[in-house]
Structures are given as C-alpha cells and as structure tokens.
Amino acid sequence: MIKKILFSYQNKSQLIIAMIGSFLGFTFLVTSIHYLIRVNEFGEGEEILGNNTMIIQKQINNYSSLKLSKNDFSEREIESIRKEEFTEMLQPILSNNFDVSLQTDSELVPYLRTDVFVQSVDNEFTKIDTNKWKWAPGDEYIPIVLPREFLVMLNTFASAKGIPPISDDLAKSIGFKFTLSSPGKKEMEKVRIVGFTNEVSAILVPSSFMEYGNINFPKDEPAIITQLMLTVKEGRFGDFENYLEKRSLESKENSMIVGKLKSVAGTLFSILIGISVITVFLAGLVLVQYAQLLISRNEYEIRTLLRQGYSPKKIIKSILLYFIKVFAVISGASIIAFSVVKFFIDKLLDKGGIQIDAGFTFLSILAVIFAFGIYTIVNYFNAKRGVLKTL
C-alpha cells in the first residue's frame, strides 16, 4: 500500500540517470582498485627483494676500463643519493674482501667447484624470513640466495654429464660448501640455498657471515662499495629514472621495466580511482536529491498515511527498502560488468606477457560494499528527516 502510494506514479527519469551514473562509477571504481592492487603485486613471490627495491651502480665506460674514472661510491655520493626525494631507503651493498669458492657436496649432482662473489644487505630490503636468514660461527650451515643464472649454469653442466636438470626445490635440498681462504689459512662451511633471485648477480649471504669473512680472511686491498640497494618511494619512479640518466648510473633493465610499469599503471589507476569516486559521489547526490524530491512531492500522502495510523518507522522503512533495492541493483550490475571487463583485460595482459593473479581482490569488492553502506545510511537519515518533518 505504502509503496504503491509513494512510488507508483513518480517520474523515474532522474532516478534512471542517477542509477546509470552510479553504475558506471561503481564499475570504474572496482576495476581501478582491483588492477592497482594487482599491478603492485606484479612480480611478488618471484623475487626476494622488497617492493620498488633496485640495485644501482655506475655505468662502465672506456674511462673505467682504463682506470681513468672510478666505479665505486664515495660516502659523499651515498649521502647525496640518500637525501633525494625519491629515496625511501638506501644502503651500500657489502661485498666480500676475501677469497671464497662454492662447491657441490651431494651425490645428486656432479662435482663442481668455482670461485664466487658474495654480497650482503640488511634484511629490511628483502622478503626473506628472518628466522632463516641468520648465521653465527658454529651454525650447521650458511643460508644463501642464489642467482638464477648460477642454477642455469649448473643445469647446463649437469645435462652435459647426462644428469636430469635440477628444479628449484631440489636445488634447495642439495648440499654445497663454501671454502674461505687467505694466505696460510683455509676454512670450509656448509651452505644451504633458501631462495633465488633474478635481480642480483652475486650470491647473497647474511651480513654476519660477510663480517666474519672480511675480518678473518682479509685481503690486502681495502673493500670498496660499487653497488647500492635503493628502495624508491611510491609514485617517484620517474624522478629516480631521470636521476640515473643525469648521473650516469644504471640498474638492471628488467627491474627498470617492472618499476616503470608499476609506476605508470599505478598513476593511471589512481587517477581513474579519483574520477570514479567523484562519479559515485555526484551520482549519489542525485539519488539523495531524488529521495528528497520524492518525499517533498508526497508530503500530503505521507501526512495522510500518518493520520490513518501508519507509524513513521514503517514509512521510513518502506522508503529505505526501496532505495536499498535500487542500490543492490546498481552494485550487482557493476560487479557483473567488472567480471566481464576483468575477463577481457586479464586475457589481454596474459597475451602481453604480464601474468597476474586471476582472482578477485577483497578491497575492490569491499569498496562497492562500503559505498553501498554509505548510500544506505545517508538515505536512512534523509528519509527520517523528511518523514518526521511532515508531522
């Protein structure tokens, strides 16, 4: 009865326009939030370095080869980079100033021994479990992170010996040994692989082991810093890239590509989120105005219903339920539209070689639920004020 009196004879053109606006805003909003999250997740789980973390070094040129220019960083240069606005965290990468070789120590693979280059950085720059990434003299083994190029080399060597290739999981179970040496002194330590990296060309070790080796097996030459580990602030990748070009610095190409992808895509999706929020807000205002206009036009009918014994709560509830259904239709349609759009976007990204998680993100759906809740609360108080005003 109440629904028929209040809603059956209303001009719904304004309502339809507001619903279309809200539908588009909701769809853009959920899509933008979803892909902003997925873009920032791109590459995670495959790399041990933290998000937006790069290794930088000086470009090698003919002058460097002739030793007419230095390729190491001075304290002054390090402090200068640390003060740049794009820098979130910066730390020199410690390199071994002692002789160290790595050899296999397992019947699963043929014997292989090679001199290696090891480095260490603070754990805050990596995603390695701190419980696994620690070492002290006397421990059973030294945890290491191995460059994938080394595993490729090991598999090539194994194939030449007629041995099946080694997977990541199998490599972690294979025994290795470090041999530390200096004139008149030698020591062997067991090694265990705890991860792999595409970003670092050297074997990564805990800083405690690096300090131990540099103290107990030192070379005559002083240690120099040739690489820095730098975490770039969100949204400042362009400034970072320009700085590298001006200062003749470089980082690994694949890191730069991924960083640029995240920066550009993150900026675009952030802009789209802003536009979507404005669209949803404006469409919401139109819906609120429509509800106010509906109550205003039905003041006589509402007053009559009240005189006939209908309680204000029942009338408010009828108005609220009507708009809850409207919001539910908008939300449901936007999620369905997002699912369709997501299907095609995921296929395009996959064809382009960008593989992201195909699942739905919780925050994107939560954004629709949150907007739905805000609309409902605002409409409730709007209906309550309008109905009580007619008393």
PDB file of N, CA and C in Angstrom, residues 14-19 22 280 282-293 323 326-327 330 375 379 382:
ATOM      1  N   GLN A  14      14.967  10.924 -13.568  1.00  0.00           N
ATOM      2  CA  GLN A  14      16.100  11.360 -12.746  1.00  0.00           C
ATOM      3  C   GLN A  14      16.730  10.166 -12.028  1.00  0.00           C
ATOM      4  N   LEU A  15      15.885   9.247 -11.555  1.00  0.00           N
ATOM      5  CA  LEU A  15      16.370   8.052 -10.877  1.00  0.00           C
ATOM      6  C   LEU A  15      17.203   7.187 -11.827  1.00  0.00           C
ATOM      7  N   ILE A  16      16.732   7.021 -13.057  1.00  0.00           N
ATOM      8  CA  ILE A  16      17.443   6.186 -14.035  1.00  0.00           C
ATOM      9  C   ILE A  16      18.803   6.789 -14.377  1.00  0.00           C
ATOM     10  N   ILE A  17      18.818   8.136 -14.543  1.00  0.00           N
ATOM     11  CA  ILE A  17      20.098   8.814 -14.840  1.00  0.00           C
ATOM     12  C   ILE A  17      21.084   8.622 -13.686  1.00  0.00           C
ATOM     13  N   ALA A  18      20.593   8.775 -12.461  1.00  0.00           N
ATOM     14  CA  ALA A  18      21.454   8.596 -11.293  1.00  0.00           C
ATOM     15  C   ALA A  18      21.934   7.156 -11.178  1.00  0.00           C
ATOM     16  N   MET A  19      21.082   6.195 -11.503  1.00  0.00           N
ATOM     17  CA  MET A  19      21.472   4.785 -11.452  1.00  0.00           C
ATOM     18  C   MET A  19      22.554   4.470 -12.488  1.00  0.00           C
ATOM     19  N   SER A  22      25.783   5.995 -11.183  1.00  0.00           N
ATOM     20  CA  SER A  22      26.327   5.185 -10.083  1.00  0.00           C
ATOM     21  C   SER A  22      26.891   3.869 -10.601  1.00  0.00           C
ATOM     22  N   VAL A 280      30.848   8.500  -8.458  1.00  0.00           N
ATOM     23  CA  VAL A 280      29.970   7.857  -7.478  1.00  0.00           C
ATOM     24  C   VAL A 280      29.368   8.901  -6.532  1.00  0.00           C
ATOM     25  N   LEU A 282      28.846  12.181  -7.118  1.00  0.00           N
ATOM     26  CA  LEU A 282      27.849  13.012  -7.809  1.00  0.00           C
ATOM     27  C   LEU A 282      26.571  12.227  -8.076  1.00  0.00           C
ATOM     28  N   ALA A 283      26.714  10.969  -8.483  1.00  0.00           N
ATOM     29  CA  ALA A 283      25.527  10.148  -8.719  1.00  0.00           C
ATOM     30  C   ALA A 283      24.771   9.927  -7.405  1.00  0.00           C
ATOM     31  N   GLY A 284      25.518   9.781  -6.310  1.00  0.00           N
ATOM     32  CA  GLY A 284      24.890   9.636  -5.004  1.00  0.00           C
ATOM     33  C   GLY A 284      24.105  10.872  -4.616  1.00  0.00           C
ATOM     34  N   LEU A 285      24.652  12.067  -4.918  1.00  0.00           N
ATOM     35  CA  LEU A 285      23.928  13.311  -4.640  1.00  0.00           C
ATOM     36  C   LEU A 285      22.614  13.365  -5.413  1.00  0.00           C
ATOM     37  N   VAL A 286      22.660  12.898  -6.663  1.00  0.00           N
ATOM     38  CA  VAL A 286      21.434  12.896  -7.481  1.00  0.00           C
ATOM     39  C   VAL A 286      20.401  11.953  -6.869  1.00  0.00           C
ATOM     40  N   LEU A 287      20.860  10.793  -6.383  1.00  0.00           N
ATOM     41  CA  LEU A 287      19.940   9.841  -5.751  1.00  0.00           C
ATOM     42  C   LEU A 287      19.342  10.422  -4.468  1.00  0.00           C
ATOM     43  N   VAL A 288      20.191  11.091  -3.683  1.00  0.00           N
ATOM     44  CA  VAL A 288      19.706  11.720  -2.455  1.00  0.00           C
ATOM     45  C   VAL A 288      18.691  12.813  -2.788  1.00  0.00           C
ATOM     46  N   GLN A 289      18.998  13.611  -3.814  1.00  0.00           N
ATOM     47  CA  GLN A 289      18.073  14.671  -4.229  1.00  0.00           C
ATOM     48  C   GLN A 289      16.756  14.076  -4.713  1.00  0.00           C
ATOM     49  N   TYR A 290      16.867  12.936  -5.427  1.00  0.00           N
ATOM     50  CA  TYR A 290      15.638  12.284  -5.905  1.00  0.00           C
ATOM     51  C   TYR A 290      14.786  11.838  -4.719  1.00  0.00           C
ATOM     52  N   ALA A 291      15.451  11.272  -3.688  1.00  0.00           N
ATOM     53  CA  ALA A 291      14.711  10.835  -2.494  1.00  0.00           C
ATOM     54  C   ALA A 291      14.067  12.021  -1.792  1.00  0.00           C
ATOM     55  N   GLN A 292      14.807  13.132  -1.697  1.00  0.00           N
ATOM     56  CA  GLN A 292      14.247  14.338  -1.065  1.00  0.00           C
ATOM     57  C   GLN A 292      13.062  14.860  -1.857  1.00  0.00           C
ATOM     58  N   LEU A 293      13.216  14.857  -3.185  1.00  0.00           N
ATOM     59  CA  LEU A 293      12.129  15.330  -4.042  1.00  0.00           C
ATOM     60  C   LEU A 293      10.909  14.419  -3.931  1.00  0.00           C
ATOM     61  N   PHE A 323      15.096   2.151  -1.768  1.00  0.00           N
ATOM     62  CA  PHE A 323      16.399   2.593  -2.244  1.00  0.00           C
ATOM     63  C   PHE A 323      17.489   1.549  -2.011  1.00  0.00           C
ATOM     64  N   VAL A 326      17.336  -0.356  -5.057  1.00  0.00           N
ATOM     65  CA  VAL A 326      17.993   0.405  -6.128  1.00  0.00           C
ATOM     66  C   VAL A 326      19.507   0.251  -6.021  1.00  0.00           C
ATOM     67  N   PHE A 327      20.053   0.420  -4.801  1.00  0.00           N
ATOM     68  CA  PHE A 327      21.499   0.311  -4.607  1.00  0.00           C
ATOM     69  C   PHE A 327      21.986  -1.120  -4.889  1.00  0.00           C
ATOM     70  N   ILE A 330      22.276  -1.592  -8.603  1.00  0.00           N
ATOM     71  CA  ILE A 330      23.467  -0.887  -9.096  1.00  0.00           C
ATOM     72  C   ILE A 330      24.734  -1.675  -8.752  1.00  0.00           C
ATOM     73  N   TYR A 375      25.605   4.959   1.025  1.00  0.00           N
ATOM     74  CA  TYR A 375      24.344   5.358   0.386  1.00  0.00           C
ATOM     75  C   TYR A 375      23.150   5.026   1.281  1.00  0.00           C
ATOM     76  N   ASN A 379      20.673   7.738   3.014  1.00  0.00           N
ATOM     77  CA  ASN A 379      19.270   7.696   2.611  1.00  0.00           C
ATOM     78  C   ASN A 379      18.353   7.490   3.817  1.00  0.00           C
ATOM     79  N   ASN A 382      18.072  10.760   5.576  1.00  0.00           N
ATOM     80  CA  ASN A 382      17.339  11.668   4.707  1.00  0.00           C
ATOM     81  C   ASN A 382      15.848  11.374   4.760  1.00  0.00           C
TER      82      ASN A 382
END
